PDB file of C-alpha atoms in Angstrom:
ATOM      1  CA  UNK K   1       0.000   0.000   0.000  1.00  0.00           C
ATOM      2  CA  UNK K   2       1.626   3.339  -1.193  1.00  0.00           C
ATOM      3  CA  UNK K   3       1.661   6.280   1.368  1.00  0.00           C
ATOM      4  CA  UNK K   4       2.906   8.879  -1.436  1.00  0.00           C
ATOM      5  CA  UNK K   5      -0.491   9.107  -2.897  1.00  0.00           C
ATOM      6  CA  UNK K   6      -1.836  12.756  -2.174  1.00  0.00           C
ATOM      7  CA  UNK K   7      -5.614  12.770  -0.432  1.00  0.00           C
ATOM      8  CA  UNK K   8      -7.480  15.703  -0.408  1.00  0.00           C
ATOM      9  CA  UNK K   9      -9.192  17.336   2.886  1.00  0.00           C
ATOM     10  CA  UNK K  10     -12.440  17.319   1.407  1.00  0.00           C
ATOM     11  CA  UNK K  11     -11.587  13.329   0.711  1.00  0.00           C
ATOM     12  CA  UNK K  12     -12.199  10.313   2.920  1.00  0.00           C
ATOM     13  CA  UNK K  13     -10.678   6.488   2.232  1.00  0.00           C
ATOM     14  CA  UNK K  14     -12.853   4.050   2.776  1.00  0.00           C
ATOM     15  CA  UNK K  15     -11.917  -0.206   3.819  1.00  0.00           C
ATOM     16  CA  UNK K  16     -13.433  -2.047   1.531  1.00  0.00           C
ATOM     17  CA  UNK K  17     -12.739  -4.813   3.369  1.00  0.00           C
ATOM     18  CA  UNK K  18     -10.959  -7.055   0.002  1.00  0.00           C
ATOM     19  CA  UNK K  19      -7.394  -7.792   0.429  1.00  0.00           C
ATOM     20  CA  UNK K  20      -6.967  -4.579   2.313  1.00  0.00           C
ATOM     21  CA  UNK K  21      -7.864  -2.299  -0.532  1.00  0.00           C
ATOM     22  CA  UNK K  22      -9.096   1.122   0.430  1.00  0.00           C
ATOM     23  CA  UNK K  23     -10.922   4.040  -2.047  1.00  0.00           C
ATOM     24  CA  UNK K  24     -10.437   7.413  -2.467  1.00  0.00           C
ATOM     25  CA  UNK K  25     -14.421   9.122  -1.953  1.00  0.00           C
ATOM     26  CA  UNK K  26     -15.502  12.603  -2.185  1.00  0.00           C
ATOM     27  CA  UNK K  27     -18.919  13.014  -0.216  1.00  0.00           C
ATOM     28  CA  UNK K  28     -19.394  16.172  -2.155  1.00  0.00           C
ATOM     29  CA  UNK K  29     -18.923  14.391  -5.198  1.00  0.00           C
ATOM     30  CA  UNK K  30     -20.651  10.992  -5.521  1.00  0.00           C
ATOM     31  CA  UNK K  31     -20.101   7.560  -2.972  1.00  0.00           C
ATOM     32  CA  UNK K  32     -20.420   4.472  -4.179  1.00  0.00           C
ATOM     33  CA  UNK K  33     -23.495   2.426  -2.989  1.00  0.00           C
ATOM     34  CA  UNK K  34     -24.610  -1.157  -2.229  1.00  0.00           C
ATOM     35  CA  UNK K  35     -25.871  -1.348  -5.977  1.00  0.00           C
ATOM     36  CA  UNK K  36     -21.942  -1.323  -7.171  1.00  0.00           C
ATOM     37  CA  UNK K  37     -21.320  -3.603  -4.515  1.00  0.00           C
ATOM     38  CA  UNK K  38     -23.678  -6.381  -5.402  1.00  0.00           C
ATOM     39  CA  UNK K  39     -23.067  -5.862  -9.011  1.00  0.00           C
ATOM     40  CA  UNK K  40     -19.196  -6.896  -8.327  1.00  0.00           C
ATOM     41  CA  UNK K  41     -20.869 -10.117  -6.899  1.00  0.00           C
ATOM     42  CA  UNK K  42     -23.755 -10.857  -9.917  1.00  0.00           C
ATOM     43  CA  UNK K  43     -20.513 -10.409 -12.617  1.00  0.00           C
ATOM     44  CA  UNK K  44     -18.581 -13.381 -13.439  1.00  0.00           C
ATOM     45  CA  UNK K  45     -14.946 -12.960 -14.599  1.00  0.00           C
ATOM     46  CA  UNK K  46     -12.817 -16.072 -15.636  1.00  0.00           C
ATOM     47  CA  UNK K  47      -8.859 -16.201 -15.347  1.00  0.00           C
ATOM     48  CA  UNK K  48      -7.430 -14.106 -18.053  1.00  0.00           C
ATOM     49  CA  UNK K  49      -9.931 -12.240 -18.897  1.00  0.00           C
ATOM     50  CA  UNK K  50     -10.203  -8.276 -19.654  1.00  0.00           C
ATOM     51  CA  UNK K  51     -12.937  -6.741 -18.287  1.00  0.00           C
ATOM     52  CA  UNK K  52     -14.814  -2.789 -19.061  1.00  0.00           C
ATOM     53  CA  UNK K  53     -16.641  -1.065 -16.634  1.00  0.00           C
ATOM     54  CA  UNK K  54     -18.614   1.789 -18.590  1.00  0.00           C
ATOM     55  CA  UNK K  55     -19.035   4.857 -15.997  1.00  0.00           C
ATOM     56  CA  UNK K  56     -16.845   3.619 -13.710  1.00  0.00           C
ATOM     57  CA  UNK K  57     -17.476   6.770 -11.074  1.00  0.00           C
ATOM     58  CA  UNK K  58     -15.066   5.475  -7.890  1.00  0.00           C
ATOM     59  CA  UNK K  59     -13.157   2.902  -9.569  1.00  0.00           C
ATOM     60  CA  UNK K  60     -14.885   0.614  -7.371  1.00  0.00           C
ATOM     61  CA  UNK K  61     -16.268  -2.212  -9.725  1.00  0.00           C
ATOM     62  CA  UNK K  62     -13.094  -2.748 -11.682  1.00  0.00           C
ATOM     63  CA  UNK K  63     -11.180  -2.593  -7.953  1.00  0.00           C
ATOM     64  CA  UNK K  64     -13.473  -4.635  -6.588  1.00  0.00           C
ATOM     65  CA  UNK K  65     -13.548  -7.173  -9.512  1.00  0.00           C
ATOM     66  CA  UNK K  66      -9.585  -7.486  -9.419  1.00  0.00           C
ATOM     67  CA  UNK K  67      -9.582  -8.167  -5.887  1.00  0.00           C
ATOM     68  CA  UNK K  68     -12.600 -11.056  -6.450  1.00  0.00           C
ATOM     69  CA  UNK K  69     -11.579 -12.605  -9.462  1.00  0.00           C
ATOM     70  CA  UNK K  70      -8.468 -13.784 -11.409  1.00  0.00           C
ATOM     71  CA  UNK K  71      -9.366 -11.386 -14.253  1.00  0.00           C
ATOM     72  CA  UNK K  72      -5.959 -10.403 -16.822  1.00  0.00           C
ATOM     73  CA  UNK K  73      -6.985  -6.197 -16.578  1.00  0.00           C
ATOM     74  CA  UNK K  74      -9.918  -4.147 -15.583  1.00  0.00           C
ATOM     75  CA  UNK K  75     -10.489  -0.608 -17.434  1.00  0.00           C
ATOM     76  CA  UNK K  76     -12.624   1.900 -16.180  1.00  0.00           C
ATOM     77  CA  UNK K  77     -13.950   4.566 -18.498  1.00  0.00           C
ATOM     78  CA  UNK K  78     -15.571   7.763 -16.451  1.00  0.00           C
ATOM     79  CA  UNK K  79     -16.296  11.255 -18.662  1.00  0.00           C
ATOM     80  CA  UNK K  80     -15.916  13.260 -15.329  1.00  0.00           C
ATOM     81  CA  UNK K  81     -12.148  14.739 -14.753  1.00  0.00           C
ATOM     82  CA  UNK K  82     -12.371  14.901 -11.585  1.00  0.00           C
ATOM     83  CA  UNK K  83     -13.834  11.167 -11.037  1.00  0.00           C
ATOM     84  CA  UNK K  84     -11.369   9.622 -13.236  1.00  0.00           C
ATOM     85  CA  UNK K  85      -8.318  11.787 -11.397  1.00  0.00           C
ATOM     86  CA  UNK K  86      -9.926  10.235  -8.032  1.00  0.00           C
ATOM     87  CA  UNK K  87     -10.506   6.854  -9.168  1.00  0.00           C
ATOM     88  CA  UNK K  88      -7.190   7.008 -10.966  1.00  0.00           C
ATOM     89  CA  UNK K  89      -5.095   7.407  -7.311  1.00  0.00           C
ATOM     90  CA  UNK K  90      -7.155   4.734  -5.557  1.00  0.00           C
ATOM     91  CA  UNK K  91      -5.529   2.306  -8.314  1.00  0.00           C
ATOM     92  CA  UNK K  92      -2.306   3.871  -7.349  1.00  0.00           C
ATOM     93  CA  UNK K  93      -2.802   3.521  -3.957  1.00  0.00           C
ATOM     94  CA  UNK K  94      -3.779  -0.148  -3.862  1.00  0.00           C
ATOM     95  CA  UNK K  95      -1.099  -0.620  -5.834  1.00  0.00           C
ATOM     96  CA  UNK K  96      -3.159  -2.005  -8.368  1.00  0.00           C
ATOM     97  CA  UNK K  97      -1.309   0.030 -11.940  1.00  0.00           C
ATOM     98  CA  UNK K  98      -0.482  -3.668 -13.339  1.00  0.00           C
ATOM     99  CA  UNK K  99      -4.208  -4.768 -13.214  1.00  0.00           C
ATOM    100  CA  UNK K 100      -6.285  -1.641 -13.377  1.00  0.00           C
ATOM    101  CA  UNK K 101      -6.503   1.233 -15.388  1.00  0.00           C
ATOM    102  CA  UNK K 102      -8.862   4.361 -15.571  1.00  0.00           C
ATOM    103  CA  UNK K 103      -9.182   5.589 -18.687  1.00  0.00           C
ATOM    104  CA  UNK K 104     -11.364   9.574 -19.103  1.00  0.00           C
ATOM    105  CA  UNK K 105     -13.808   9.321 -21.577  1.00  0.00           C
ATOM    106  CA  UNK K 106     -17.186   9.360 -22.832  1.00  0.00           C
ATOM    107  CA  UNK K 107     -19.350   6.178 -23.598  1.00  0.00           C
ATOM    108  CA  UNK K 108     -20.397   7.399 -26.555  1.00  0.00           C
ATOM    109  CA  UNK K 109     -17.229   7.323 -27.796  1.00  0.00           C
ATOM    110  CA  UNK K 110     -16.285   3.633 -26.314  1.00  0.00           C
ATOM    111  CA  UNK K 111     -15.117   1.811 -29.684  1.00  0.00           C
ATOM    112  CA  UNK K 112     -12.904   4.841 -30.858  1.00  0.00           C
ATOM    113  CA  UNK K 113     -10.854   4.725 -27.877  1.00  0.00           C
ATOM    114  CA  UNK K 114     -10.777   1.101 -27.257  1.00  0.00           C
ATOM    115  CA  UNK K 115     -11.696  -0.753 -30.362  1.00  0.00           C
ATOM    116  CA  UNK K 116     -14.673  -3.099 -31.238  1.00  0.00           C
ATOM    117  CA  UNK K 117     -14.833  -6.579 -29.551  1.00  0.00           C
ATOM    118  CA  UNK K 118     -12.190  -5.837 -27.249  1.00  0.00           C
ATOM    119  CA  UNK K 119     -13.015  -6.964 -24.084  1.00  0.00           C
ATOM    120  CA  UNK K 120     -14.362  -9.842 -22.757  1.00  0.00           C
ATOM    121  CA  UNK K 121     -16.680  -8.718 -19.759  1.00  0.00           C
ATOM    122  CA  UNK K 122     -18.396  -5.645 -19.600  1.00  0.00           C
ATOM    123  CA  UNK K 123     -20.138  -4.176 -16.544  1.00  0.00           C
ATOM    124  CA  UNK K 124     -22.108  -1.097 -15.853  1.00  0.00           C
ATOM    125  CA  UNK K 125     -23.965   0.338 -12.934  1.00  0.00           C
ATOM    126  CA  UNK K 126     -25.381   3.399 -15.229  1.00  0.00           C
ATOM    127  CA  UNK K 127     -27.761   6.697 -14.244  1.00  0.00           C
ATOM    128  CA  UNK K 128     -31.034   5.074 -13.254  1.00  0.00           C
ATOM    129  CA  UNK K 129     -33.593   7.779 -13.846  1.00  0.00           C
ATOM    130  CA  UNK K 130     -34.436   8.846 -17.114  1.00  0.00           C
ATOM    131  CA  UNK K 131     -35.680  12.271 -18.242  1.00  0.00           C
ATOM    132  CA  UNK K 132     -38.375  13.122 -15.921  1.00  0.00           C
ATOM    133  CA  UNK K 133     -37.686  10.082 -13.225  1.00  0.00           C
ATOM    134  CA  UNK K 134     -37.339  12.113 -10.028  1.00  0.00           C
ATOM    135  CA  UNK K 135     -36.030  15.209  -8.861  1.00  0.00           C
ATOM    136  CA  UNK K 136     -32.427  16.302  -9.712  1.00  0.00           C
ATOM    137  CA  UNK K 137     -30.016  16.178  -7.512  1.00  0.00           C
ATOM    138  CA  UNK K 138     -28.795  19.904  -7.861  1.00  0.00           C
ATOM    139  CA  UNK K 139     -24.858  18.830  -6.969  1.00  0.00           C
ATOM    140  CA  UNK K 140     -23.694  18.410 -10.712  1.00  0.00           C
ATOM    141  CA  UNK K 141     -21.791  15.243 -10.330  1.00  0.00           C
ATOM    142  CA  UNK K 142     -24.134  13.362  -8.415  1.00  0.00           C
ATOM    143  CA  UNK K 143     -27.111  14.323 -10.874  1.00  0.00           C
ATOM    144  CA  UNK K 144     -24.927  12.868 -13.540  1.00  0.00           C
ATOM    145  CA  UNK K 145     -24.162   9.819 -11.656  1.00  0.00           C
ATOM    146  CA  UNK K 146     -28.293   9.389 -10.943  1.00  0.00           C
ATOM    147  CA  UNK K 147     -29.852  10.758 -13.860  1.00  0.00           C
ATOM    148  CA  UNK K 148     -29.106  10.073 -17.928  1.00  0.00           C
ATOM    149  CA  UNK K 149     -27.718  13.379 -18.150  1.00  0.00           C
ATOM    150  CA  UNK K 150     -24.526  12.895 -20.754  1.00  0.00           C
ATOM    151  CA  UNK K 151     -25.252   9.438 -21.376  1.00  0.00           C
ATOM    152  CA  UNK K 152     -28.344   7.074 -22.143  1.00  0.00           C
ATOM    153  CA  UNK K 153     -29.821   3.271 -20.761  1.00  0.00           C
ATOM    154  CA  UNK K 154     -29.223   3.070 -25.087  1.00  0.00           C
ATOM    155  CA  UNK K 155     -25.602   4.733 -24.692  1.00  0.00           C
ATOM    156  CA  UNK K 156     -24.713   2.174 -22.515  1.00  0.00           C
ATOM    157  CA  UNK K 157     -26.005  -0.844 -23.978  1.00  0.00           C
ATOM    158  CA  UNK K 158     -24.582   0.205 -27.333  1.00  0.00           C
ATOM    159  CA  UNK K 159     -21.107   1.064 -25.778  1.00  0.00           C
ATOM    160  CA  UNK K 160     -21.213  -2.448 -24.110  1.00  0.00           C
ATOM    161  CA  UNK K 161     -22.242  -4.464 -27.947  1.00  0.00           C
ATOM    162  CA  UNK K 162     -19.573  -2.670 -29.366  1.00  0.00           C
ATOM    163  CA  UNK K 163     -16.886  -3.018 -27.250  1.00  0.00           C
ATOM    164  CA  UNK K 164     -17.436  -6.860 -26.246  1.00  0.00           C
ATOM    165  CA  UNK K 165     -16.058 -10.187 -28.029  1.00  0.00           C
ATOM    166  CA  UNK K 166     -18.684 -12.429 -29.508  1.00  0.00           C
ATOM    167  CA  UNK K 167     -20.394 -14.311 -26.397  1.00  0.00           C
ATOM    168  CA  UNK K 168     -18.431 -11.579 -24.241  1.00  0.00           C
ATOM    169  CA  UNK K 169     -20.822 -10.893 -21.271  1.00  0.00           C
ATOM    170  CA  UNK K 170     -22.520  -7.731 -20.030  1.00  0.00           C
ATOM    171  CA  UNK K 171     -23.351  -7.325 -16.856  1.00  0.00           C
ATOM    172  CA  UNK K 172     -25.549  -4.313 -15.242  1.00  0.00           C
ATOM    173  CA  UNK K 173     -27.486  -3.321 -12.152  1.00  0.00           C
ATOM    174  CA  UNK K 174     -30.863  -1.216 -12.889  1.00  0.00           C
ATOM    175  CA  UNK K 175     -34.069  -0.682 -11.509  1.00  0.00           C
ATOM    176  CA  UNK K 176     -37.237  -2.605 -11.821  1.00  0.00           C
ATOM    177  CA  UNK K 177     -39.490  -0.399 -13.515  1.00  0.00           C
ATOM    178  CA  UNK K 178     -36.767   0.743 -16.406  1.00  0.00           C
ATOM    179  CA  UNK K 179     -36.734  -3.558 -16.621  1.00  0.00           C
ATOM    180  CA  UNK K 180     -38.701  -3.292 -20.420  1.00  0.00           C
ATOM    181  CA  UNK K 181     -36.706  -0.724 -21.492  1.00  0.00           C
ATOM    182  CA  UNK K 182     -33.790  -2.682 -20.742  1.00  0.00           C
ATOM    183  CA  UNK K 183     -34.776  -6.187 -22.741  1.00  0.00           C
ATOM    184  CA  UNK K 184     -36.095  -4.161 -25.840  1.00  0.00           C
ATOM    185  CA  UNK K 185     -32.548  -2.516 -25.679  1.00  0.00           C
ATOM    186  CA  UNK K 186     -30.448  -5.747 -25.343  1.00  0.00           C
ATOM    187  CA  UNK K 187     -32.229  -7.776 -28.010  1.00  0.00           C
ATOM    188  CA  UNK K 188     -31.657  -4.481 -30.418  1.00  0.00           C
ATOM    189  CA  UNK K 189     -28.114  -4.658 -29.981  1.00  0.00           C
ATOM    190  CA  UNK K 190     -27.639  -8.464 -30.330  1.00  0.00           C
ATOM    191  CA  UNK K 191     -26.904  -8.677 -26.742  1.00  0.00           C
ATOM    192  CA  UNK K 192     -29.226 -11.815 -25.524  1.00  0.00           C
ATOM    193  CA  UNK K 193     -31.046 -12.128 -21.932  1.00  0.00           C
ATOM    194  CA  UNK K 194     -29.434 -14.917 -19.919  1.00  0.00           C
ATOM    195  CA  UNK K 195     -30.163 -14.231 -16.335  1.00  0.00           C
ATOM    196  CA  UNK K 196     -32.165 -11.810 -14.106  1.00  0.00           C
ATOM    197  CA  UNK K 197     -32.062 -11.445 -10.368  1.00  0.00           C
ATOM    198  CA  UNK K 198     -34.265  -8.909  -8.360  1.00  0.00           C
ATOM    199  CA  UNK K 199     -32.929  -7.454  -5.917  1.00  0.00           C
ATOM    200  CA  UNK K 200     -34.993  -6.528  -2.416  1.00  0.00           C
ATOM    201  CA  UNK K 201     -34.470  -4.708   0.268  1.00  0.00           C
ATOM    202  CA  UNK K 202     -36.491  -7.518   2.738  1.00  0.00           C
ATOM    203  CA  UNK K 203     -37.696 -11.145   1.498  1.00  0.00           C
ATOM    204  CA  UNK K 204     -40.906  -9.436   1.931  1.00  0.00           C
ATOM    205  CA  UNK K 205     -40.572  -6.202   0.081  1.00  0.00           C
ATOM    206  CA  UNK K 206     -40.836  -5.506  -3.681  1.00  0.00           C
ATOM    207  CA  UNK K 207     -37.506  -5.523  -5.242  1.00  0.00           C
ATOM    208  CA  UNK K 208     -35.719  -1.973  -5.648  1.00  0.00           C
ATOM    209  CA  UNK K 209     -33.051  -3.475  -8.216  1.00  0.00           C
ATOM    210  CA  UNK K 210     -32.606  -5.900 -10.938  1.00  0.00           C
ATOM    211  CA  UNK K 211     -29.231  -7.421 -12.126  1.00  0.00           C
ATOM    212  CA  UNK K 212     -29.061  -8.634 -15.718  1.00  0.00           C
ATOM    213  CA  UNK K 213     -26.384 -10.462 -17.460  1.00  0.00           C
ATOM    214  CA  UNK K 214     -26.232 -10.373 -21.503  1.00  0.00           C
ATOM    215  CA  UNK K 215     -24.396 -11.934 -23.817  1.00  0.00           C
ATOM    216  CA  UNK K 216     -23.503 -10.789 -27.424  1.00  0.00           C
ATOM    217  CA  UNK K 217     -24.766 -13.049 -30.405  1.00  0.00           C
ATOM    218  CA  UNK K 218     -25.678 -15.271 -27.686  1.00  0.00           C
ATOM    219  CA  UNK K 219     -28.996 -18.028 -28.405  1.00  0.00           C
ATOM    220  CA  UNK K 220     -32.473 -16.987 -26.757  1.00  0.00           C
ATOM    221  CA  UNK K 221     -32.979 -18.571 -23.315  1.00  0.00           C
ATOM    222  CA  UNK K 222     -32.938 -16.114 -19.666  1.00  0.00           C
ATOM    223  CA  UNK K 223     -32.719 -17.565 -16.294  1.00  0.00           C
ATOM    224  CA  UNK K 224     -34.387 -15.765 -13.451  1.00  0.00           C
ATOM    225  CA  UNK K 225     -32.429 -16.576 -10.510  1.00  0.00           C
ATOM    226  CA  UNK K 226     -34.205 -16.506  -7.176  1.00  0.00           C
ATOM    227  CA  UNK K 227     -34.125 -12.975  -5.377  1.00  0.00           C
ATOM    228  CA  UNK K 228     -31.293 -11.560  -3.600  1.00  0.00           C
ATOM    229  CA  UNK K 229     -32.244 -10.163   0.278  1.00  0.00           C
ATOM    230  CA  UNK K 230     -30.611  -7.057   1.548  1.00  0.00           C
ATOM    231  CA  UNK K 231     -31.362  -7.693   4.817  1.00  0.00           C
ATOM    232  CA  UNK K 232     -32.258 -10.033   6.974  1.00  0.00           C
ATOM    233  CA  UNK K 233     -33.384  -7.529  10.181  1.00  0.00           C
ATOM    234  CA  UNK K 234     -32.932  -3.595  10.211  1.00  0.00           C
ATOM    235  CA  UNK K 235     -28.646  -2.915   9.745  1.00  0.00           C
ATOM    236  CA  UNK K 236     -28.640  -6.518   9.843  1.00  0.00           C
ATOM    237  CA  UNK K 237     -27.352  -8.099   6.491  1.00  0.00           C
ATOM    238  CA  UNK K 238     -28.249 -11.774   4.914  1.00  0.00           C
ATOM    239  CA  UNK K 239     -25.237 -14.018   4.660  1.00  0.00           C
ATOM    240  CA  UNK K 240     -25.033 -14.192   1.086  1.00  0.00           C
ATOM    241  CA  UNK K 241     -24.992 -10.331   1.122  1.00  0.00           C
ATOM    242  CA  UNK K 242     -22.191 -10.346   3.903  1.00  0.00           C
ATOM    243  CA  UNK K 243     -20.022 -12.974   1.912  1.00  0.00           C
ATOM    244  CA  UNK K 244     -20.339 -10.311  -1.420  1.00  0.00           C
ATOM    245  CA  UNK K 245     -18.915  -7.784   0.592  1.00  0.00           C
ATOM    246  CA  UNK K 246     -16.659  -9.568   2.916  1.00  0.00           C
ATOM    247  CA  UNK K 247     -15.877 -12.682   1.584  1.00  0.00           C
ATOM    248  CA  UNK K 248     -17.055 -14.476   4.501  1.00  0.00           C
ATOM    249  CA  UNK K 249     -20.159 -15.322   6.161  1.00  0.00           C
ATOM    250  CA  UNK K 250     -20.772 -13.462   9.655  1.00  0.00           C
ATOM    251  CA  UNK K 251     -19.166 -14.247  13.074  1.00  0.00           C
TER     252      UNK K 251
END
């Protein structure tokens, strides 16, 4: 762990609790959530593989993902300067440079700056709300983390069918009610439905999320895996969401 790395007062550095890797996080800014979390769980990344995470915000999925999983690189792409500078020194400060990379950038523009069927895996845990979905959040970067400000749900899933091998893998973490918008998407750009998995805050509350994993020119048949809890009692989490962010079940 590298001590030269410079933090910022306005900056905190969060455990997350993998191989002693810590983040750089600017509360001002935007924080990752349990959504990014989770998603690093839901993907699947085989040994060797090279892996894309579009709006990659924190660095956290592709940091997360190279502690979890045997995966040859992880690229994030974030549009925001400021983001990307952040995300860029929590690589530096895990001493992660050999595995990860943080690339500025917009999504729009994902196959001129990386090529077409690059990368094996791609991940995303894009804006949720659409134009009109909810109030804005009037901080600039954390309305453009929420809400499809510079980029689309359609930016996204084009980015991801562009930039991924044949039967290359997409995953992405969205919300329920966006759910039609999302398979109508996918099966336009020749990325097929394999598996869905709600997400709920309680076994006995609606789910708030839904994970979805894609692949590219892959044949028509989706699994819908049974729901993932949140928690089990208030501040009290299942043990399948404890061993996705620890690695362990609980004490």
């Amino acid at each position: 762990m590298r001590t030269d790395i410079t933090i910022h007062p306005h900056e905190r550095v969060d455990d997350l609790h993998r191989d002693g890797h810590l983040i750089i996080q600017d509360p001002k800014r935007f924080c990752f959530g349990v959504d990014a979390v989770i998603l690093s769980g839901f993907a699947k990344v085989k040994k060797g593989e090279k892996v894309l995470d579009l709006g990659t915000g924190t660095g956290i999925i592709p940091i997360l993902l190279a502690a979890k999983t045997e995966g040859a690189h992880f690229t994030g792409l974030e549009i925001q300067p400021e983001s990307a500078e952040m995300a860029n020194r929590s690589v530096l400060l895990n001493e992660l440079e050999e595995r990860v990379s943080i690339r500025e950038g917009d999504i729009k523009e994902a196959v001129q700056i990386f090529g077409g069927s690059t990368f094996d895996v791609v991940t995303s845990n894009p804006p949720y709300m659409n134009e009109g979905g909810g109030l804005v959040n009037p901080v600039a970067a954390k309305a453009i983390a929420r809400h499809e400000i510079l980029c689309s749900l359609e930016d996204v899933v084009a980015a991801a069918a562009k930039t991924l091998k044949p039967l290359g893998r997409f995953y992405m973490i969205h919300r329920p009610h966006r759910l039609t918008d999302i398979m109508v998407l996918l099966r336009q750009y020749k990325l097929e439905p394999k598996r869905i998995r709600f997400v709920q805050p309680y076994a006995d509350k609606e789910p708030t999320m839904v994970l979805v994993e894609a692949a590219r020119g892959g044949k028509p048949m989706v699994k819908v895996d049974a729901p993932l809890v949140i928690y089990k009692a208030p501040n009290e989490y299942t043990e399948e969401i404890f061993e996705i962010y620890y690695g362990k079940g609980q004490a």
